[in-house]
Coordinates of C-alpha atoms and ligand atoms in Angstrom, one line a residue:
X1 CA -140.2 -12.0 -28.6
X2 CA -142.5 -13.2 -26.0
X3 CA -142.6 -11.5 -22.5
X4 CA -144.9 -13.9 -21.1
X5 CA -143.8 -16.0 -18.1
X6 CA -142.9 -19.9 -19.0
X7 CA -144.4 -22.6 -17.1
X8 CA -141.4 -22.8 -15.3
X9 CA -140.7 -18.9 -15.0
X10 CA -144.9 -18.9 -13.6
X11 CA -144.3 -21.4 -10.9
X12 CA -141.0 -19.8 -10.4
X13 CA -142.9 -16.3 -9.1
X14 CA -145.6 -17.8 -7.6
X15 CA -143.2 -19.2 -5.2
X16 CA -141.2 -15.8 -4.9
X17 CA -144.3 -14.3 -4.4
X18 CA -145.6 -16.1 -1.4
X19 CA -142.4 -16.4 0.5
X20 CA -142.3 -12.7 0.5
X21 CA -145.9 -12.1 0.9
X22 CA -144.6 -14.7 4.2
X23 CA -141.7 -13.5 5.2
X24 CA -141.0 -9.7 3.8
X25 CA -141.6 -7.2 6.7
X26 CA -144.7 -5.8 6.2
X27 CA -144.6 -3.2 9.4
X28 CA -141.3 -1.5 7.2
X29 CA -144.1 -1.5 3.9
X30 CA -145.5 2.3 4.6
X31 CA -142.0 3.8 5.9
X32 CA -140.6 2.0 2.6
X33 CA -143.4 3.6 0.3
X34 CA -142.8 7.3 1.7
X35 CA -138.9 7.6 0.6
X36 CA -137.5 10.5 -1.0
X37 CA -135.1 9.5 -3.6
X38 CA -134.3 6.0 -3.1
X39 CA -133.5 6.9 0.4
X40 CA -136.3 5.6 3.2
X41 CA -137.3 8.0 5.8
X42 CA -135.7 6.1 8.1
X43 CA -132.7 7.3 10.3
X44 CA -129.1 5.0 8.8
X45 CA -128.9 3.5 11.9
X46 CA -132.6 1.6 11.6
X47 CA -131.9 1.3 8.2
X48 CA -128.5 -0.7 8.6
X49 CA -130.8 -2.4 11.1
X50 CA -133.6 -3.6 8.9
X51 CA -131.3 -3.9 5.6
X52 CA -129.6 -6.4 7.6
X53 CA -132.5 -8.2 8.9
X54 CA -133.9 -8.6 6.0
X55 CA -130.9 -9.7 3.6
X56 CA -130.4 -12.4 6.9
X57 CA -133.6 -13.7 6.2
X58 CA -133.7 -14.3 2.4
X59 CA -130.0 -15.6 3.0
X60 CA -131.6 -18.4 5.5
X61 CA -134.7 -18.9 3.0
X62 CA -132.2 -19.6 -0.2
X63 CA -133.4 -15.9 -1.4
X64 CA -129.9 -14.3 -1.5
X65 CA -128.4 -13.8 -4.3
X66 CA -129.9 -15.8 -6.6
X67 CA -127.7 -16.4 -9.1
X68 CA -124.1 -17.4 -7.0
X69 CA -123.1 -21.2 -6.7
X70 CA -125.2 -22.9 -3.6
X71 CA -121.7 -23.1 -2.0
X72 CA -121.0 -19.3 -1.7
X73 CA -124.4 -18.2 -0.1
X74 CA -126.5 -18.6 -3.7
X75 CA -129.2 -20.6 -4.7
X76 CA -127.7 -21.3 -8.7
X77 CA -130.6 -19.9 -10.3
X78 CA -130.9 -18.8 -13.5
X79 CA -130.1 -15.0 -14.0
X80 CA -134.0 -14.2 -15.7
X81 CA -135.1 -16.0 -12.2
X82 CA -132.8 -13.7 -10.6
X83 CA -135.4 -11.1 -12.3
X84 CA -138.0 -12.5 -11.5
X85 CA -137.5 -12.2 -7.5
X86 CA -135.9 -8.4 -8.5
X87 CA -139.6 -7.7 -10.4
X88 CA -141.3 -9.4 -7.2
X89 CA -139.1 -8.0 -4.1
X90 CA -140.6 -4.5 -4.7
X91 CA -140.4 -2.0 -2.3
X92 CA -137.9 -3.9 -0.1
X93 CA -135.6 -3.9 -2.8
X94 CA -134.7 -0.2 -0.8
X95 CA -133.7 -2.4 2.1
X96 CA -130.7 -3.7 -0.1
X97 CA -128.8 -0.4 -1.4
X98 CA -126.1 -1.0 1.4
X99 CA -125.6 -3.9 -0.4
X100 CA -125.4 -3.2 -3.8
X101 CA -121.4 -2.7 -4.5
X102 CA -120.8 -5.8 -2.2
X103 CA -123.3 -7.7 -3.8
X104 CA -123.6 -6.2 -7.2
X105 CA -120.4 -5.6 -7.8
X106 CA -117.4 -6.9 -5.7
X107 CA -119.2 -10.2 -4.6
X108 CA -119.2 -11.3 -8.7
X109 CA -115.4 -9.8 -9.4
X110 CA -114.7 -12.3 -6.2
X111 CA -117.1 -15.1 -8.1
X112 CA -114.8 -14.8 -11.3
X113 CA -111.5 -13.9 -10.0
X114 CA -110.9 -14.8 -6.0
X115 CA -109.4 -18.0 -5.0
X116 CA -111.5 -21.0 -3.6
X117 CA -110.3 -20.1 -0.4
X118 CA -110.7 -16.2 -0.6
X119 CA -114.4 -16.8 -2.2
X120 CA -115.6 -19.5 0.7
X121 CA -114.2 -16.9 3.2
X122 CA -116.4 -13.8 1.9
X123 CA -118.8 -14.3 -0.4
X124 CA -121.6 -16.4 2.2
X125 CA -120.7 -13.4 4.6
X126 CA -121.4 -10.9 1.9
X127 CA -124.7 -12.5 0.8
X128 CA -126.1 -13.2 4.1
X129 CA -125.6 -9.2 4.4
X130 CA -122.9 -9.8 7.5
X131 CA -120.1 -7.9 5.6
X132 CA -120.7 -4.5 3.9
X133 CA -118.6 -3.9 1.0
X134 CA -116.8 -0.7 -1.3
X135 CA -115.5 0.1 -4.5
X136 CA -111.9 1.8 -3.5
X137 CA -111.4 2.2 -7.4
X138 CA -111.6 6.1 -8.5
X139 CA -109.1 8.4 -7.2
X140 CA -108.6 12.1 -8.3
X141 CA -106.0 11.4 -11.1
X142 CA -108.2 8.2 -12.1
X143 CA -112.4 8.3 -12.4
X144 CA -112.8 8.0 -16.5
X145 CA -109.2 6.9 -17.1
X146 CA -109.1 4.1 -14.5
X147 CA -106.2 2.5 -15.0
X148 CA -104.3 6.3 -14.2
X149 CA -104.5 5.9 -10.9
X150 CA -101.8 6.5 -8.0
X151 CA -102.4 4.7 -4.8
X152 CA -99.2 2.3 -4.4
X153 CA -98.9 -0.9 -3.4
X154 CA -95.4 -1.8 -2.4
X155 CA -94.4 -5.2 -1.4
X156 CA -92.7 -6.3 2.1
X157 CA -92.1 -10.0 2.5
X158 CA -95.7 -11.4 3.1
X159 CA -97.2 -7.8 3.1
X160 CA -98.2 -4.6 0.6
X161 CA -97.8 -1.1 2.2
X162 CA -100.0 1.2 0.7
X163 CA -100.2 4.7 0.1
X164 CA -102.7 6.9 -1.5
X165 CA -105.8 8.5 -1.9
X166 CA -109.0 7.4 -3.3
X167 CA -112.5 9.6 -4.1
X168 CA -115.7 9.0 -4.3
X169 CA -115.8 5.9 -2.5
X170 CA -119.5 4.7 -1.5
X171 CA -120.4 3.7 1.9
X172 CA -117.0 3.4 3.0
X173 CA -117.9 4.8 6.4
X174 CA -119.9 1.9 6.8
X175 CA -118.0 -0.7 4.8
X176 CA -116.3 -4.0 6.7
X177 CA -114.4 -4.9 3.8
X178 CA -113.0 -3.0 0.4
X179 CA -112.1 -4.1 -2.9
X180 CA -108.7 -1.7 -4.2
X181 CA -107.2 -1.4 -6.9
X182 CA -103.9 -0.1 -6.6
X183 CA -100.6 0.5 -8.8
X184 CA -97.8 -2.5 -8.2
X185 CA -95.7 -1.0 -10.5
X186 CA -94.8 2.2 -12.1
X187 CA -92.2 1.3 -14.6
X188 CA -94.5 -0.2 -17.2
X189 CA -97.5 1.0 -19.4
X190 CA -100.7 1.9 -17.0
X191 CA -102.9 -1.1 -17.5
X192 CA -100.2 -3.9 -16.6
X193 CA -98.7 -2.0 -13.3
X194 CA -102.0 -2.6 -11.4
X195 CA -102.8 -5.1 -8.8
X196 CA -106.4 -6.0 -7.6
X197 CA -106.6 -6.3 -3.5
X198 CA -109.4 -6.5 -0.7
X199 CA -109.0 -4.5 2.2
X200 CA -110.3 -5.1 5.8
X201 CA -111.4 -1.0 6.3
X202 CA -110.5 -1.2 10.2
X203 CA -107.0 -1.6 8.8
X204 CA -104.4 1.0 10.5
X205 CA -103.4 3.5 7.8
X206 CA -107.0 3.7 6.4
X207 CA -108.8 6.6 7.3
X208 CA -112.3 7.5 5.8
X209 CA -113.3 11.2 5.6
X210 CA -117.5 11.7 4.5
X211 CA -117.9 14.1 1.9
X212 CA -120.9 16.0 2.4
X213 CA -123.2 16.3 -0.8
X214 CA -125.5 18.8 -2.6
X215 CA -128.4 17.5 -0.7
X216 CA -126.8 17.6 2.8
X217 CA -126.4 14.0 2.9
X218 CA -123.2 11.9 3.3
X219 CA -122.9 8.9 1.0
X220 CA -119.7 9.1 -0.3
X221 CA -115.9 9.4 1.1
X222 CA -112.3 10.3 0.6
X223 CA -110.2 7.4 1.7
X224 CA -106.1 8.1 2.7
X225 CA -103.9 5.1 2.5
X226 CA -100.9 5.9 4.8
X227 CA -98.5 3.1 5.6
X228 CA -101.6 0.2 5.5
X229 CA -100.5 -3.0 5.4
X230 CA -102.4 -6.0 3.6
X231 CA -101.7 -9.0 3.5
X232 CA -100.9 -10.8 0.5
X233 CA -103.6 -13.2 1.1
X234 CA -106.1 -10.5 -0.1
X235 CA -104.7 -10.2 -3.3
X236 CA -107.0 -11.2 -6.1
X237 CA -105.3 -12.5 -8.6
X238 CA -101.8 -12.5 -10.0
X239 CA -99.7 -8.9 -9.2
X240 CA -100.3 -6.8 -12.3
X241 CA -103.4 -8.8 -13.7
X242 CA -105.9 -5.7 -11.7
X243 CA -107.1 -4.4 -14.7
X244 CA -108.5 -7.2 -16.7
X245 CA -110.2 -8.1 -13.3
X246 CA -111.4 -4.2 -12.9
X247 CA -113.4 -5.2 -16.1
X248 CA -115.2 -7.0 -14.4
X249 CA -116.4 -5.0 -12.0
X250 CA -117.2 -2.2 -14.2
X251 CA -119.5 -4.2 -16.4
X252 CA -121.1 -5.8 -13.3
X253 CA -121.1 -1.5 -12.1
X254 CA -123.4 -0.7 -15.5
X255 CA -125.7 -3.5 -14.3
X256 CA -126.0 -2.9 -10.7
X257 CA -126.1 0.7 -10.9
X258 CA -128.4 1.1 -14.0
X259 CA -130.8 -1.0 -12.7
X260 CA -132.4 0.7 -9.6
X261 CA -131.9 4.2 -11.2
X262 CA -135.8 5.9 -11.0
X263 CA -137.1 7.7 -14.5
X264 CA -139.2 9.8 -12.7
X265 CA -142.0 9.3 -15.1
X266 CA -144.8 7.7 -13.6
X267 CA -143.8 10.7 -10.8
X268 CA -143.9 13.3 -13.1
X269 CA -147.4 12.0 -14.7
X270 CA -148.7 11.5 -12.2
X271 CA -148.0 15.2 -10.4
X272 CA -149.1 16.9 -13.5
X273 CA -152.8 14.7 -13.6
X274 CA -152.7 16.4 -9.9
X275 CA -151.6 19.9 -10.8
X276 CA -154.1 22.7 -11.4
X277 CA -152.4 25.8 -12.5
X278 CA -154.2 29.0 -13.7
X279 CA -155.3 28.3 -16.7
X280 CA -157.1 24.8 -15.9
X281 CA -155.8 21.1 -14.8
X282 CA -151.9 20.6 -15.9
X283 CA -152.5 17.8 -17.8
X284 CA -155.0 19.5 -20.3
X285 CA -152.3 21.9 -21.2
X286 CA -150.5 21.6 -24.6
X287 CA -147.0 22.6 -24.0
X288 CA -147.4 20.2 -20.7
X289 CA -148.8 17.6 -23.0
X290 CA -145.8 17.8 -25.2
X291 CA -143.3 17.4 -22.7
X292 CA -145.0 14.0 -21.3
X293 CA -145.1 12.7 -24.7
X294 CA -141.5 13.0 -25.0
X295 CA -141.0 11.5 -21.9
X296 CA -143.1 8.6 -22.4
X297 CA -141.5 7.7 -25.6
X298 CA -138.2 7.5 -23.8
X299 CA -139.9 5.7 -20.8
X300 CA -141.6 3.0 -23.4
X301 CA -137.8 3.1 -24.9
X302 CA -136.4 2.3 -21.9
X303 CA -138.9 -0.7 -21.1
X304 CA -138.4 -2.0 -24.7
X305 CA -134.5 -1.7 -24.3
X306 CA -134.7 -4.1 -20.7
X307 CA -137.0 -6.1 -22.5
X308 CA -134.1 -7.0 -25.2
X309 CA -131.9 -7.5 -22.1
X310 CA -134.2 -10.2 -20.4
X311 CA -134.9 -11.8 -23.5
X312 CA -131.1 -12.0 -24.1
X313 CA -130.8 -13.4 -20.8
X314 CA -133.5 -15.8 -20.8
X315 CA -132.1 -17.4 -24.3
X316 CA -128.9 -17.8 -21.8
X317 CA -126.8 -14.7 -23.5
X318 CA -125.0 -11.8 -21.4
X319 CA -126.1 -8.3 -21.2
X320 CA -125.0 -6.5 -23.9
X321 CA -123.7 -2.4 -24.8
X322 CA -128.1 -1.4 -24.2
X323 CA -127.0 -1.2 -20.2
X324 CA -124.7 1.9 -21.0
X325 CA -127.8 3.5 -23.5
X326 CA -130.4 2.8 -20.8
X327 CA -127.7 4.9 -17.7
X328 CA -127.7 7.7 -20.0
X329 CA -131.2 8.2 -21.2
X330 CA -132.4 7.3 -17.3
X331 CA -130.4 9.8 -15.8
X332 CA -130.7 12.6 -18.1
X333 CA -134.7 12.3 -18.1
X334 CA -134.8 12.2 -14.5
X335 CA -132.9 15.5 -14.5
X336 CA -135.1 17.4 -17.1
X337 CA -138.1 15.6 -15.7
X338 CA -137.3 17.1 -12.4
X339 CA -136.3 20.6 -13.6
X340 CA -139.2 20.8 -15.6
X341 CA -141.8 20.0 -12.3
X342 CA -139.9 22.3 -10.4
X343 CA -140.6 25.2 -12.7
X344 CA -144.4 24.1 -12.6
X345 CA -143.9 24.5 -9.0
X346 CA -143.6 28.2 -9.4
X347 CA -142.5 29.9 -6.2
X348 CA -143.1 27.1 -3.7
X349 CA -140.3 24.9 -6.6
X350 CA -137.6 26.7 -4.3
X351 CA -138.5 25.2 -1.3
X352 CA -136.7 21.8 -1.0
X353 CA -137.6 20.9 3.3
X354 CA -140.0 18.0 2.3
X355 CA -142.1 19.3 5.4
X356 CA -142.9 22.6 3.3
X357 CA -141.7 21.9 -0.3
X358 CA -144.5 20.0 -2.6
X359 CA -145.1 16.3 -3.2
X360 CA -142.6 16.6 -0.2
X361 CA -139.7 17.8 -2.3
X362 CA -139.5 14.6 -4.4
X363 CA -138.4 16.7 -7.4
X364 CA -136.2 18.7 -5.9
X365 CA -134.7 15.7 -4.3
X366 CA -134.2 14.2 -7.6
X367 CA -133.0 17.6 -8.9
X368 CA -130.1 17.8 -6.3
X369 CA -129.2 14.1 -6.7
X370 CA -129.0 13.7 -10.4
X371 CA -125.5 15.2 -11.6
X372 CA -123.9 12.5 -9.4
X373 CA -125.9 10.0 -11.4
X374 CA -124.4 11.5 -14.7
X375 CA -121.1 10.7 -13.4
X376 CA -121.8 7.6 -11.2
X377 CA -121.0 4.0 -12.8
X378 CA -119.3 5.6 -16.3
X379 CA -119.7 9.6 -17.2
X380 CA -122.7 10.4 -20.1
X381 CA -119.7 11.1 -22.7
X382 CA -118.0 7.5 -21.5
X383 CA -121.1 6.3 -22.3
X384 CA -121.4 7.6 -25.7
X385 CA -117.8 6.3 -26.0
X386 CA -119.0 2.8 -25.5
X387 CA -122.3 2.8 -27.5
X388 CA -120.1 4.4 -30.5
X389 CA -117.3 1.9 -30.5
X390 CA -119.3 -1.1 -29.2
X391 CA -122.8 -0.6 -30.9
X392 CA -122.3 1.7 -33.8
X393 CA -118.9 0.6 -34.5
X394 CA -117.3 3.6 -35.0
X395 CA -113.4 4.3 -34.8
X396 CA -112.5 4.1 -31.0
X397 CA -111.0 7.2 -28.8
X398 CA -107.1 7.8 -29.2
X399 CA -104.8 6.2 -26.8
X400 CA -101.3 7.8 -26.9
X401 CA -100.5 6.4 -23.6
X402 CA -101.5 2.9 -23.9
X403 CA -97.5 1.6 -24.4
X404 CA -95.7 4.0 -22.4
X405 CA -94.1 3.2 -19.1
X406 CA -96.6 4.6 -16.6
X407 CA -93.7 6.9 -14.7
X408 CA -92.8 8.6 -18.1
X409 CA -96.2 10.2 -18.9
X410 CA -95.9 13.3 -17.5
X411 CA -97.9 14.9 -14.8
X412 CA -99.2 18.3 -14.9
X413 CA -96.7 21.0 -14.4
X414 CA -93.8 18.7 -16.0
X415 CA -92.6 18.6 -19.7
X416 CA -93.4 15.9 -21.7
X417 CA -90.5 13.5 -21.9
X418 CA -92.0 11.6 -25.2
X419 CA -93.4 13.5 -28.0
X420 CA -96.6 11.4 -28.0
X421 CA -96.5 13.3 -24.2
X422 CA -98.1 16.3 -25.3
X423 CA -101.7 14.7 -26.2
X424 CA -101.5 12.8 -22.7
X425 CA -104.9 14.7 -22.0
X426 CA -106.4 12.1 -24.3
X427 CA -107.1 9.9 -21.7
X428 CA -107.9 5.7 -22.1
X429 CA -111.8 5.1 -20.5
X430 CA -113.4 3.2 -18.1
X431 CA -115.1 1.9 -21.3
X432 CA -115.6 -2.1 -20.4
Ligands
LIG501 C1 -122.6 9.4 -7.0 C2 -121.2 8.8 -7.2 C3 -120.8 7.7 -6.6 C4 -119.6 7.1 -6.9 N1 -119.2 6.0 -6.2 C5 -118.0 5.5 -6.4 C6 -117.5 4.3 -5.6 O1 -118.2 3.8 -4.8 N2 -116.3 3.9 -5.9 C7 -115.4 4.4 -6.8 O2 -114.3 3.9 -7.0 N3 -115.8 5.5 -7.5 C8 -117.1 6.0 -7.3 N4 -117.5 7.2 -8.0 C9 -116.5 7.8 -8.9 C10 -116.9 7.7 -10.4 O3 -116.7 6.4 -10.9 C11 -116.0 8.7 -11.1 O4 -116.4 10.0 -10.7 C12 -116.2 8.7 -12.6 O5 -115.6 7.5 -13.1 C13 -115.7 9.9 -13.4 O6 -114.4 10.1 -13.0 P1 -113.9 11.6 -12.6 O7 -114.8 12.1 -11.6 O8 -112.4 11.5 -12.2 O9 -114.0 12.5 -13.9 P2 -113.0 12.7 -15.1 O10 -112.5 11.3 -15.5 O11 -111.9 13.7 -14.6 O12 -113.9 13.3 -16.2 C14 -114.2 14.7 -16.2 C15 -115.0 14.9 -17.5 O13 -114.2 14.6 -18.7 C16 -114.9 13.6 -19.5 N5 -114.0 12.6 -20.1 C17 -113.0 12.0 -19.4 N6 -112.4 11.1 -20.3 C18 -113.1 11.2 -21.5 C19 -112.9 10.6 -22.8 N7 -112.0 9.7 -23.0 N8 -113.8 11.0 -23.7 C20 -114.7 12.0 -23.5 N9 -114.9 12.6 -22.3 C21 -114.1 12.2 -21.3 C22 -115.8 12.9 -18.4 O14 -116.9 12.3 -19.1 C23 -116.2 14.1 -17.6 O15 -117.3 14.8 -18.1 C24 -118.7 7.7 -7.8 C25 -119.1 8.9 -8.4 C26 -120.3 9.5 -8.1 C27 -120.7 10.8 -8.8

């Protein structure tokens, strides 16, 4: 394999490279380089602000989203270009997390499965960084197991009226526009009574309630469905075809969230060259020593496995299963790598205030943010589901309740009504 830039790929990043050294906003560069876990120090107001600024201005310069058709916002490049500009954009990538479900996620489902109509309508908007979008997917009976969700969608004439409640739902408080997936009928098995939708979240009957996190911040949302109507216009796809198009966006999820997850090693190594602690500099100290190697090994891991994935994409192939191996090892080394600084930290590891706390609480940022990334885009154990059955090939997770009508599999606190019933805790996956 050969990681070197072609003569095409060369001229390619050269010319990425000075339209942003032209155009990128170079007064944001030092706010941008002081975040604390992926979030800027920078209030959400300024930072819808300048997101929106900038995503305007690589929209005009043929810098948004590289790889959609011309005609939808894009500039048709190839997706190892799309790299390319992703290697090069640096720290203003931060400036486009508001975007990332709307372009990362629900802008491609749209690509593959929206009408011409429904795609000329949204996807420039969504590129040029005029709409915000949401994933309205997981709901409390239906994170892993997907297609086990509850929120109905119940046709009148021209209209659905749905009801329901979904979890979890990123940036919903801020979101324009939604994509949902919601249950069209009950009376067959679970993945055919689904229906894919997009929502306009200023809708009546949609309300959107923050759900305050570990770290005091508010990314994430309940959303109650009461009586909204939508019309049947924003349907994506035919009425019960939501799941195959939910594939989509799950294995666009892998990719989009996977991506911009942080290791924390070049962090970590670079707070233990800085650390003294009693006995002499950090860095001379075996035990210390021992738990960098580790990490290195999995950081060197971690480059090889992307490097698999660009080369697959450069000879024109898809990503393959290594996006699910890279989510887990990331997020569970940026867990132990931050417990493991915070201990160093002694005392002072308690204090979290970046004013007070030290290297301004990075660690302990990372500490209180990384369970949600265990769960976040596919569970660690949903992942091991999917590198087992789709790299090692092993026999795939039992689905009793793959044929049965979705209003016979019983609910807790009711008898089962089929014998296959009692194993209905073995649950189908999110596993795309
Ligand atoms: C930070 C964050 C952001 C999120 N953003 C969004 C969003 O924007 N939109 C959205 O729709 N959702 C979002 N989610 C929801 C997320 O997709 C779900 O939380 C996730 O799919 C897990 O579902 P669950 O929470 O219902 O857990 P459950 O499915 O109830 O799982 C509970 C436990 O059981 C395990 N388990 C379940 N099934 C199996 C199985 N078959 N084999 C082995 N173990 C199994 C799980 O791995 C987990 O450990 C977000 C979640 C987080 C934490």
């Amino acid at each position: 394999m050969d990681f070197n830039d072609t003569d095409q790929e060369a001229e390619f990043r050269r010319e990425v490279r000075d339209w942003i050294a032209r155009n990128a906003p170079t007064e944001l560069w030092e706010t941008l380089n002081s975040f604390s876990f992926g979030q800027a120090k920078m209030d959400s107001d300024a930072l819808m602000r300048h997101s929106k600024a900038w995503q305007r201005k690589k929209h005009v310069g043929g810098w948004a989203c590289l790889n959609w058709p011309k005609a939808y916002g894009g500039r048709g490049a190839t997706p190892i270009e799309r790299v390319i500009w992703q290697q090069e954009e640096g720290v203003y990538a931060m400036l486009s997390a508001v975007f990332t479900l709307g372009i990362g996620m629900c802008g491609p489902t749209l690509l593959e499965n929206a009408s011409e109509a429904q795609c000329r309508r949204h996807l420039p908007k969504i590129a040029s960084g005029e709409e915000v979008w949401c994933q309205l997917f997981s709901e409390p009976s239906g994170g892993s197991d997907l297609a086990g969700l509850r929120t109905s969608a119940k046709r009148e004439g021209d209209e659905w009226v749905v009801d329901g409640q979904k979890i979890w739902t990123t940036g919903a408080h801020y979101s324009d526009y939604g994509l949902l997936l919601a249950r069209t009928d009950f009376t067959v098995p679970k993945h055919r009574g689904l229906t894919m939708f997009y929502v306009d979240m200023k809708t009546p009957g949609i309300e959107v309630r923050p759900i305050k996190q570990l770290n005091g911040q508010s990314e994430f949302n309940e959303v109650y469905f009461t009586g909204a109507r939508i019309p049947d216009a924003q349907r994506i796809g035919d009425v019960g075809a939501g799941w195959h198009i939910s594939l989509t966006t799950l294995m666009n999820e892998r990719l989009a969230v996977g991506g911009v997850m942080p290791t924390g090693f070049p962090e970590m190594l670079a707070f233990c060259e800085a650390l003294q602690t009693d006995a002499g500099p950090a860095i001379e100290d075996p035990d210390i020593c021992a738990h960098l190697a580790g990490w290195a090994i999995r950081h060197l891991g971690l480059k090889h496995t992307s490097n698999r994935t660009l080369s697959a994409l450069s000879n024109g192939k898809l990503p393959g299963p290594e996006n699910s191996i890279a989510k887990l090892v990331i997020s569970q080394t940026l867990q132990e790598i931050a417990h493991y600084a915070m201990s160093l930290q002694g005392d002072w590891g308690i204090l979290v205030d970046e004013a007070d706390a030290v290297d301004e609480g990075r660690f302990q940022a990372y500490l209180l943010r990384s369970p949600g990334m265990r769960i976040e885009g596919g569970t660690d154990e949903i992942l091991r589901n999917i590198i087992g059955e789709r790299v090692l090939g092993l026999p795939a997770d039992i689905r009793v309740d793959k044929t049965m009508p979705f209003n016979q599999i019983p609910v807790s606190g009711t008898a089962p009504s089929h014998p296959a019933a009692a194993r209905s805790d073995v649950v189908d996956n999110r596993a795309v």
